[in-house]
XYZ file of C-alpha atoms in Angstrom:
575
model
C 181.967 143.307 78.561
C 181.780 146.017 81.037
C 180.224 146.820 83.804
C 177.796 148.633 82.539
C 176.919 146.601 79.776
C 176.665 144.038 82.374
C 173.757 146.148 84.258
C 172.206 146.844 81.611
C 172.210 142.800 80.314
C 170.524 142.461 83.984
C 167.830 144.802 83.368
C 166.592 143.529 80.281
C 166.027 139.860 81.430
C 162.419 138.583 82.040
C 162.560 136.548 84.729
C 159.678 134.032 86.494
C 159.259 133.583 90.034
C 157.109 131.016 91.076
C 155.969 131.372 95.279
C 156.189 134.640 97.033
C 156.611 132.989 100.597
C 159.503 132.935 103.152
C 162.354 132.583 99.891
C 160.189 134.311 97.808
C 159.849 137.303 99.481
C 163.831 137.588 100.217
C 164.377 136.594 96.296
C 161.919 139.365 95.071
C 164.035 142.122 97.355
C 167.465 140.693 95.898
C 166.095 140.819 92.425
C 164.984 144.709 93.085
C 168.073 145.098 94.701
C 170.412 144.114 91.871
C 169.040 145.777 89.066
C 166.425 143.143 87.851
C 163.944 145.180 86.438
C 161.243 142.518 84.549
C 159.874 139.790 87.021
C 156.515 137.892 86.996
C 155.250 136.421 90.642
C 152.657 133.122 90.896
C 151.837 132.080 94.114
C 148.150 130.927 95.058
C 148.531 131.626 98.737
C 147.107 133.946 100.861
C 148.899 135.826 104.079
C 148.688 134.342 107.375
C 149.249 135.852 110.348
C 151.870 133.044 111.459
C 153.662 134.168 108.085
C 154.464 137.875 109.604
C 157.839 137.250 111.433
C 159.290 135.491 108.718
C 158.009 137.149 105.775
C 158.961 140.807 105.592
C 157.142 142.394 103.431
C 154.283 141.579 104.778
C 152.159 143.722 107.553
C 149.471 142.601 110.073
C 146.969 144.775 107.624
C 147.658 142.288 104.986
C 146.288 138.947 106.425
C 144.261 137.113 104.077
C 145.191 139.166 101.019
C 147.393 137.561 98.311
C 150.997 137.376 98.915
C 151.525 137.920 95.126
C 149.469 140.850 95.247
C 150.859 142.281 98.696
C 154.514 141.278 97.531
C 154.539 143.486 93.993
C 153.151 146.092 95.875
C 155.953 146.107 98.807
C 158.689 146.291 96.400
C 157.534 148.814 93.965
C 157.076 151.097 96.633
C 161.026 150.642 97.419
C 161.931 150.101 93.641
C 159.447 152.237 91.572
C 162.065 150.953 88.971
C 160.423 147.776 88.362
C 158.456 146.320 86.643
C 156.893 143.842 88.490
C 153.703 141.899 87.753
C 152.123 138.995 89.566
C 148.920 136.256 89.260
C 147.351 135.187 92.154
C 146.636 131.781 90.513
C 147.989 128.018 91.017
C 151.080 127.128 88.262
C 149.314 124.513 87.468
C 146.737 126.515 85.477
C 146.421 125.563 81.775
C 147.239 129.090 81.300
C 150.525 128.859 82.421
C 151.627 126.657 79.790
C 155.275 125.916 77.656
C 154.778 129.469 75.512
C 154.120 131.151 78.896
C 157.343 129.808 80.158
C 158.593 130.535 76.844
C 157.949 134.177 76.975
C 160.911 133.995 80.088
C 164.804 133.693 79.882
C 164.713 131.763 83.026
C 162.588 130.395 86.030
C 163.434 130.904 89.488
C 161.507 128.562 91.854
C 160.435 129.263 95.495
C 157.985 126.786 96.302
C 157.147 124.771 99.024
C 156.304 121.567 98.118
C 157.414 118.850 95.560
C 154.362 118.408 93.485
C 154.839 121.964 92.248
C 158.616 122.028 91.657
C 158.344 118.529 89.742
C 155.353 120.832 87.465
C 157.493 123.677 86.738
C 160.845 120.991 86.213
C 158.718 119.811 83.517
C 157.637 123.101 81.958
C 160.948 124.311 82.202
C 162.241 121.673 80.226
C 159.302 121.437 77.699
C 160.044 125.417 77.007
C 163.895 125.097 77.165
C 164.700 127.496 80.080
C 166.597 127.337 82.789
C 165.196 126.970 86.295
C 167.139 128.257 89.712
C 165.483 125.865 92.367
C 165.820 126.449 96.209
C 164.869 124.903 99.449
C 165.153 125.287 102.782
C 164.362 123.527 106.411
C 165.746 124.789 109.547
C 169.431 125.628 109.072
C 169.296 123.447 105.861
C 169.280 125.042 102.545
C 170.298 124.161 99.186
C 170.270 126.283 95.381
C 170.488 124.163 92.544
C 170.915 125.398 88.890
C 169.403 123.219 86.316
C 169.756 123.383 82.501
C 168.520 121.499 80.107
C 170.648 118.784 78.177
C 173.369 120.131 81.034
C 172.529 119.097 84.150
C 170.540 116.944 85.878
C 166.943 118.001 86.666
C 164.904 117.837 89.602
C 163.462 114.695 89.211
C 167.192 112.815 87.732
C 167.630 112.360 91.413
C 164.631 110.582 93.656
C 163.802 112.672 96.841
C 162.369 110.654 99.970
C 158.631 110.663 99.509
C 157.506 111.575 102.895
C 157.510 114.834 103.606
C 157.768 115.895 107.623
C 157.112 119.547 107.561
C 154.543 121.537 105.814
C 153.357 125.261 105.014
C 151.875 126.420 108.126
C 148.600 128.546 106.215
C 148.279 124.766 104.818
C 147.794 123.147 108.243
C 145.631 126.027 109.366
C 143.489 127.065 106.552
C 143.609 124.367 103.595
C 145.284 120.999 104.390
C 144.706 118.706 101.259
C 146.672 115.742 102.924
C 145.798 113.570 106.307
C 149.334 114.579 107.007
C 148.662 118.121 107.179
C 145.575 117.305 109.942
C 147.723 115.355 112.015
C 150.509 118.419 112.669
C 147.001 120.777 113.032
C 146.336 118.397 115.664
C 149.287 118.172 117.155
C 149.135 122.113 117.168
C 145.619 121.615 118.641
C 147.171 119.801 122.162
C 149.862 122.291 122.482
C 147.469 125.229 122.793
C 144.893 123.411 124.690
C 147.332 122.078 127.141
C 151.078 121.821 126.004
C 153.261 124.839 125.999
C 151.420 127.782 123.959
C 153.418 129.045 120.658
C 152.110 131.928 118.618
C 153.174 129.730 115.594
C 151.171 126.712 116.265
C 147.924 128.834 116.579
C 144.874 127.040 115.287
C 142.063 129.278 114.620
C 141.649 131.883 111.866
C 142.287 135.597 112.275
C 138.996 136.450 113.994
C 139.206 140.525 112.899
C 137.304 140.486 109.944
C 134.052 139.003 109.486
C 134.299 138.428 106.020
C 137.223 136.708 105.963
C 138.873 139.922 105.036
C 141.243 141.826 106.836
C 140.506 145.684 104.807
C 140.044 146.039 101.104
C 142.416 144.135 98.604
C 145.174 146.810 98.693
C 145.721 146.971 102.106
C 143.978 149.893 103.421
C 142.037 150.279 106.769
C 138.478 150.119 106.662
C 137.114 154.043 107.586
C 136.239 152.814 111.259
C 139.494 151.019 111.703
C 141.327 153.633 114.017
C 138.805 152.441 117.018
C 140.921 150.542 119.389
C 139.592 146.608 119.558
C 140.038 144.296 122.325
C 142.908 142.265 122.481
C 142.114 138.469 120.905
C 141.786 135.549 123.110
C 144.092 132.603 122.818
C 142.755 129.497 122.372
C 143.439 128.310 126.033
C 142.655 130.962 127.693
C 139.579 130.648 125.908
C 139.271 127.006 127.198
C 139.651 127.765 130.385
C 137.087 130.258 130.611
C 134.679 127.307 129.511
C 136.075 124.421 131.932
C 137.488 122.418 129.069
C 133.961 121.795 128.459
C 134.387 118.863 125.789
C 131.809 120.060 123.475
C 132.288 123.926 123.255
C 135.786 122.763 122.718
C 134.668 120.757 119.777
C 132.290 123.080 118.416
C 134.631 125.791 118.368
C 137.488 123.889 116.787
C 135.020 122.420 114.080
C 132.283 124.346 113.750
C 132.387 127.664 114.386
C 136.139 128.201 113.151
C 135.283 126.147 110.192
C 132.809 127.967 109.697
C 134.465 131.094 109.442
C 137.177 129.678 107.076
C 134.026 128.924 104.799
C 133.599 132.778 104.569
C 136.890 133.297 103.336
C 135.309 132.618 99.849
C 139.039 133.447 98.010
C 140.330 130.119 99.426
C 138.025 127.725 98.077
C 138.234 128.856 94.554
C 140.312 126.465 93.317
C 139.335 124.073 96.275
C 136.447 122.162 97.624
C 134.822 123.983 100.440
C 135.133 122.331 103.870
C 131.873 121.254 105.767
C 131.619 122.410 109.739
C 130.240 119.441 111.924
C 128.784 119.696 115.408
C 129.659 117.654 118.291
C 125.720 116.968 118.162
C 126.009 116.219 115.017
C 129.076 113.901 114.627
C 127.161 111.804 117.843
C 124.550 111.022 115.900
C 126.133 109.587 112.683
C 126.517 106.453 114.652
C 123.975 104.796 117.566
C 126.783 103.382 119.774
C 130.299 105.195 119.310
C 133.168 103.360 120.811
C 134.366 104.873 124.096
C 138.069 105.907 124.718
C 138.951 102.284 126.389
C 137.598 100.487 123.815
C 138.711 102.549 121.003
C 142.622 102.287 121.670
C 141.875 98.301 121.726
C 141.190 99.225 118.074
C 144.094 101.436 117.259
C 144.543 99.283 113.489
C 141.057 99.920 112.578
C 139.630 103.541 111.184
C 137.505 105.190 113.832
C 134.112 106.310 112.481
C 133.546 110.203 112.860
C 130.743 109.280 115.754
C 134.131 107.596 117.498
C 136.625 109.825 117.023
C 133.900 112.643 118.754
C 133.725 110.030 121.671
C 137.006 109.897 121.853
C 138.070 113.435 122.242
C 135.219 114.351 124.898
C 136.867 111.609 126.947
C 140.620 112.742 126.064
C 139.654 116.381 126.810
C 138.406 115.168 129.929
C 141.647 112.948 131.199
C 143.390 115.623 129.718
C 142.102 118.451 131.838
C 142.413 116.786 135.212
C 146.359 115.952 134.413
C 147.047 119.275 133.637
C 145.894 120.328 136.494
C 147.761 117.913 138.272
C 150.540 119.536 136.721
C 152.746 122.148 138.898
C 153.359 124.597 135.757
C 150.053 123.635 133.872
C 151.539 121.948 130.832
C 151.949 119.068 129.547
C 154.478 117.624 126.655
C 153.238 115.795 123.425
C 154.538 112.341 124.033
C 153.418 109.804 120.810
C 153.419 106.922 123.639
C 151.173 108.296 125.956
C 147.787 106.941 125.204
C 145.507 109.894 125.944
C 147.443 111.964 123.771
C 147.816 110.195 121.049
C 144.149 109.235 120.928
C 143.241 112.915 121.399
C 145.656 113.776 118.332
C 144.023 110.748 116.532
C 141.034 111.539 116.905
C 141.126 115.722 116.415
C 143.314 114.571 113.016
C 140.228 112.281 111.772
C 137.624 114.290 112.554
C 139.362 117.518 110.692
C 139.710 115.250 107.697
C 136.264 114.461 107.326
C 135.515 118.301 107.523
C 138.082 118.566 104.737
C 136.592 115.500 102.563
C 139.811 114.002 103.311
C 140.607 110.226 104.109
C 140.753 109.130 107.655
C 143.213 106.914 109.548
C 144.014 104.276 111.771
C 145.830 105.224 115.129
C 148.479 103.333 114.763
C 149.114 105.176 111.488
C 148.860 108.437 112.740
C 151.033 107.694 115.752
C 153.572 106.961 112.714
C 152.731 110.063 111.098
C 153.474 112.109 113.846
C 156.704 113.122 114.250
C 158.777 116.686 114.696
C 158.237 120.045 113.415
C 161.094 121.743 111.640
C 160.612 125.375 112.335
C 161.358 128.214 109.637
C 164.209 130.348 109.711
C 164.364 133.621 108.187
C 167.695 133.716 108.060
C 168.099 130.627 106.176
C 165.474 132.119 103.400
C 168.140 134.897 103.130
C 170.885 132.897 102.608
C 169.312 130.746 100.119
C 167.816 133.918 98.438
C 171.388 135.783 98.130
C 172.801 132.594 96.452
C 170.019 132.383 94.134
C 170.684 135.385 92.708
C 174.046 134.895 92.697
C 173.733 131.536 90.205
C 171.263 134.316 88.397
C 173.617 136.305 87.473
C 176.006 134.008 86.324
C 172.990 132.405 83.651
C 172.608 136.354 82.180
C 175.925 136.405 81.019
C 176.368 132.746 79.751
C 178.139 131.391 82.320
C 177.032 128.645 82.432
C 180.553 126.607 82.992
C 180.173 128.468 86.754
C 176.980 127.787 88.307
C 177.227 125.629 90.970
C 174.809 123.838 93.384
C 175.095 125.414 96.654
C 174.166 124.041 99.903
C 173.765 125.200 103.388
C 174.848 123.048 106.799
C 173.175 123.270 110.058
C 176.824 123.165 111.436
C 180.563 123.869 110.083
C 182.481 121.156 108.136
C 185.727 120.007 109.259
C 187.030 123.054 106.997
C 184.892 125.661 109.334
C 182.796 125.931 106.271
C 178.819 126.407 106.790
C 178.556 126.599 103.019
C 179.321 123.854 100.397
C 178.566 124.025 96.598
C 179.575 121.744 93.817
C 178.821 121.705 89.658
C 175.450 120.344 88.911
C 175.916 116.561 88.043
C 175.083 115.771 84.256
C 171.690 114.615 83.348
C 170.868 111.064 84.750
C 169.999 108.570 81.540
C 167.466 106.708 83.976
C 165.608 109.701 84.586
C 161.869 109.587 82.837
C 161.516 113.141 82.526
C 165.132 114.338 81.028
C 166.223 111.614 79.334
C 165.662 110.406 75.781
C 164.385 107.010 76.693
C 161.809 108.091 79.337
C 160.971 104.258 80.009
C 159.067 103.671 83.631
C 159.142 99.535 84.924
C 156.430 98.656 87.111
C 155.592 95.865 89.110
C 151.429 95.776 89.454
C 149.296 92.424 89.812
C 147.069 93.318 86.816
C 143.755 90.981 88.121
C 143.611 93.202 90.959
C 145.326 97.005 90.194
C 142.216 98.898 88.239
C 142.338 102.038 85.854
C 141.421 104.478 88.334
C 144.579 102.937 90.367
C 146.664 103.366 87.427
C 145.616 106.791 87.062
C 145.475 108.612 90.549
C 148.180 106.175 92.376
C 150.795 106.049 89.705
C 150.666 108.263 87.100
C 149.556 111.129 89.244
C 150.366 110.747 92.752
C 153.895 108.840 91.843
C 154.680 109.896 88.588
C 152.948 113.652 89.021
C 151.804 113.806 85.806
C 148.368 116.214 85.468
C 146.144 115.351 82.737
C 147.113 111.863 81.565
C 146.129 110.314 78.126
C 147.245 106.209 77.690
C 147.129 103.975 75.310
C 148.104 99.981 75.235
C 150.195 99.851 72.243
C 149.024 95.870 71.473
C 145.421 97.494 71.007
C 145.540 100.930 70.038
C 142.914 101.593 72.777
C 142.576 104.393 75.038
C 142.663 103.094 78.499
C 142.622 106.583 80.437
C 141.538 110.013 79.006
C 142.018 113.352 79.983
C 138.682 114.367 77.905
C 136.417 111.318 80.666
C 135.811 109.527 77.376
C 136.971 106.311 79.209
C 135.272 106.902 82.640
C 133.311 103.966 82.062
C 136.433 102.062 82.637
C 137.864 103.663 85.661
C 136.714 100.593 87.837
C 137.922 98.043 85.173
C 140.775 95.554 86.507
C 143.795 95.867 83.993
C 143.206 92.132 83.329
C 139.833 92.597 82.169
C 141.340 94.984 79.494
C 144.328 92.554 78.436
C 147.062 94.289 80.006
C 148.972 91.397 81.702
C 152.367 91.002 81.949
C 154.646 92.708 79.208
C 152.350 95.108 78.228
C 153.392 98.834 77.285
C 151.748 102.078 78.135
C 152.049 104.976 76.143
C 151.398 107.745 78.630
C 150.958 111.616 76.824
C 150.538 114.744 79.328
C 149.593 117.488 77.032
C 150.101 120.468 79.514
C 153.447 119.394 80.289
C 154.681 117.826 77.192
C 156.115 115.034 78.072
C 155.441 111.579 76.915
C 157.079 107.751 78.218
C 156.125 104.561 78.067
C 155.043 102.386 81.026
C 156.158 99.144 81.146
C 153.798 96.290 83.029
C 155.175 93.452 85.043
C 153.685 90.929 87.225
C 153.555 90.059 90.930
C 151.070 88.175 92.400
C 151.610 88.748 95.641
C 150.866 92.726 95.247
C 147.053 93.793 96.969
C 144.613 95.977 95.046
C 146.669 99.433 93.470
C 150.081 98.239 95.272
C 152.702 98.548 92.973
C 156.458 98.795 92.622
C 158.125 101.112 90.566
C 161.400 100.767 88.881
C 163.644 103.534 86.541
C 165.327 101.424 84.628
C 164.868 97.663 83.699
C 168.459 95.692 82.967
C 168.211 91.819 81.779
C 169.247 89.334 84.624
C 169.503 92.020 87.042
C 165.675 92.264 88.227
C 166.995 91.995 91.748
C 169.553 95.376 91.337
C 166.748 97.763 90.251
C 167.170 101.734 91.639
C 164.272 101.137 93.383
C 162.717 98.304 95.222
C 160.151 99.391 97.207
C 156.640 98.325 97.384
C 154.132 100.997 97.190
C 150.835 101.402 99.344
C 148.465 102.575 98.274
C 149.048 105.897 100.894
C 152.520 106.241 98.773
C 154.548 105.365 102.166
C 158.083 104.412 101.158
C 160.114 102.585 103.472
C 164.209 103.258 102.754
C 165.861 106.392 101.765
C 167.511 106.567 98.251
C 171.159 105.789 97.545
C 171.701 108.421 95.952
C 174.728 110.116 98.342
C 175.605 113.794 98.167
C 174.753 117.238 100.377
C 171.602 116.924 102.004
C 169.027 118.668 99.905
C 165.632 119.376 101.507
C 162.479 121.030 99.710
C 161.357 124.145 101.116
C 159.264 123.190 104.212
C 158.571 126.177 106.283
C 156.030 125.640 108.740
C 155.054 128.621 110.013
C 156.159 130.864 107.224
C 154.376 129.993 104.346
């Protein structure tokens, strides 16, 4: 073949890209670059201002629009060539089902977080297409090529369930996870009193009133050219005010709430958050605990009207040590008490906003740990290679594409850069694999349906729309239609599912079907459960997994899987 039959090969492909963040922007301007000429963008997302120093193709003019939107318009203007499309719309929309996918010769994935890749994994291997998936955190960054029947896919191989580092327009604007309202509080002590990064800013962009930064391509409103005063930070802001403990609180979840609520394009697909009032969140309780009392309760969940009593008496402390302080700053330390009661408590109270669960103290302290910055440079790197393993899936190679990785520091070969062939499919796996057989370990008098639903065939097993059926019976246990809603609160037990009893467990939107097998153990609490791949006779005690689930999904050891270190792509501040 030559090269111009090559190019040409190139240009007819219809690719899929799915996130138009820190890799996705890189991977659409590769793409352009070399000679792709039919590409779809998804990403749900909206432009932050944190996202502008990462993400190039996007201007200060373009906060709050759609990064799919603002992204096919970037690129056309350098590539007029293209034909590039985009949906500003979640993947996980029933429209973007297996003949969608179909309608591609492969999927390139740029996502930031593992419920999504483990959707489009699925999809992709429903419709039979290949998927490119990247990642990055840090210096760390890994392409992996998977193919169906050919390599293992995302899911052969179990990633460590926490996650550490999240999309920063998630911790700002739409956190869905207590997780995400611990690092916003975190972010919260830095600017009130830690050292002040641009990055870590908590409040929305301010400019527009509407939640709107100009009209949905981009362009300056007609009175735009008039100069405006420069925006105050959040501490300088603060200090203007003495720290005073309710305008603090009032700002921070009220008024800036309350401005998020205007952005009326973010809550579309979400629940709308509700702004609360230091008044307010006083009253919801007669006698809040006070600060000293509160850490003597550090196991138990502070009630809203507690957590507001505790940060007007953390802001307080806080104020007169940094003060005491010769450079005015102070550094977040998880064992200092006032801080980590502060964080606690500014964490809690933005998850009640966010109709999110609170917790204890002593879980949050756990929670908190360190922020992996973004690094464009990384994103380019992990873009270039993408493309790379792209090229080599146009023209059949398929023998060549390797998994590529990316170290934070050379090997003992001077090497930054590692790649190997993509291991085969793993027979254990429950999404690739012919047998598609999940173990798990539940007491059935106490797990109920709704536990069986949200905790493991959702949450754990990330399935979206779940139909099951006990084969003994024939009944429906769980239906995507609610026909079975009257059930939800039913303890397995009560429905005869004891010990040896098997699931059959149909997603329709992602095609894929396996059978969950029940096992006992008394000893598990309410929807605890353990979850096994693969169940061998006399060798219980050997399983892949032996973990015992909370009901939170904490995990508690890493898997043994050993190879390069593969990370999702975590960018905090540039998604």
């Amino acid at each position: 073949m030559t090269w111009k039959e090559k190019h040409q090969k190139i240009q007819e492909q219809k690719l899929l890209v799915v996130g138009a963040g820190g890799i996705g922007c890189e991977l659409l301007k590769n793409l352009a670059a070399t000679g792709f000429r039919k590409v779809h963008v998804i990403d749900l997302d909206t432009i932050d201002i944190s996202n502008l120093n990462r993400q190039f193709l996007f201007r200060k003019e373009h906060v709050s629009c759609s990064k799919a939107e603002v992204a096919t318009r970037v690129v056309k203007q350098f590539c007029p060539a293209i034909d590039l499309t985009y949906d500003h719309d979640s993947i996980f929309e029933e429209k973007f089902n297996i003949d969608f996918f179909k309608s591609f010769d492969f999927v390139m994935n740029a996502l930031d977080n593992r419920k999504a890749r483990n959707h489009v994994n699925r999809m992709c291997h429903a419709a039979r297409r290949p998927l490119i998936e990247s990642g990055s955190a840090g210096y760390f960054g890994q392409v992996s090529v998977i193919i169906r029947e050919k390599t293992e896919c995302y899911e052969c191989v179990e990633k460590p369930a926490q996650q550490k580092t999240f999309p920063g327009c998630t911790i700002r604007n739409t956190p869905s996870e207590h997780i995400h309202c611990t690092v916003w509080a975190k972010h919260v002590f830095n600017q009130l009193f830690g050292e002040v990064d641009i990055d870590d800013d908590v409040s929305p962009d301010m400019k527009a009133e509407d939640g709107e930064n100009g009209d949905q391509n981009g362009e300056k409103a007609p009175d735009s050219e008039t100069e405006e005063p420069a925006p105050i930070g959040t501490r300088q802001w603060a200090e203007g005010v003495d720290f005073d403990p309710q305008q603090v609180f009032d700002k921070l979840f009220q008024l800036d709430i309350e401005y998020l609520c205007k952005m009326e394009h973010l809550w579309k697909q979400r629940k709308q958050p509700t702004p609360i009032a230091y008044s307010t969140a006083l009253e919801t309780e007669p006698t809040p605990l006070s600060y000293q009392n509160a850490l003597k309760n550090d196991t138990s969940v502070w009630t809203l009207s507690t957590c507001a009593q505790v940060f007007a008496d953390c802001v307080k402390q806080l104020r007169e040590q940094i003060r005491a302080q010769p450079d005015l700053r102070l550094s977040f330390e998880k064992d200092e008490p006032t801080i980590m009661a502060f964080v606690a408590a500014v964490a809690n109270i933005r998850a009640t906003i966010f109709s999110i669960g609170t917790k204890s103290m002593f879980e949050i302290k756990a929670m908190a740990g360190n922020i992996i910055p973004a690094i464009a440079a990384t994103n380019a790197i992990v873009a270039g290679m993408m493309v790379t393993e792209a090229i080599k899936l146009v023209h059949g190679e398929h023998e060549k594409a390797r998994n590529a990785f990316i170290r934070n520091q050379p090997n003992p070969r001077g090497k930054i850069f590692a790649d190997e062939p993509p291991a085969p499919p793993n027979p254990k796996c429950y999404v690739c694999s012919e047998t598609r057989e999940v173990f798990i370990y539940v007491n059935p008098t106490q797990m109920t349906v709704s536990g069986l639903c949200e905790k493991v065939l959702k949450s754990e097993l990330n399935m979206l729309d779940p139909d099951v059926m006990d084969n003994a019976s024939s009944r429906i246990i769980i239906s995507s239609d609610g026909d079975t809603d009257d059930l939800l609160k039913k303890k397995l037990s009560e429905l005869a599912i004891e010990d040896g009893a098997i699931l059959s467990c149909d997603d329709f939107q992602q095609d894929m079907v396996l059978k969950l097998f029940i096992r006992r153990q008394n000893d598990l609490k309410g929807d605890e459960f353990k979850i096994l791949r693969e169940e061998t006779d006399g060798e219980k005690e050997k399983e892949e997994d032996k973990r015992k689930r909370k009901p939170d999904g904490e995990e508690d050891v890493e898997p043994e899987v050993k190879r390069p270190k593969i990370v999702d792509q975590v960018e905090v501040c540039a998604e």
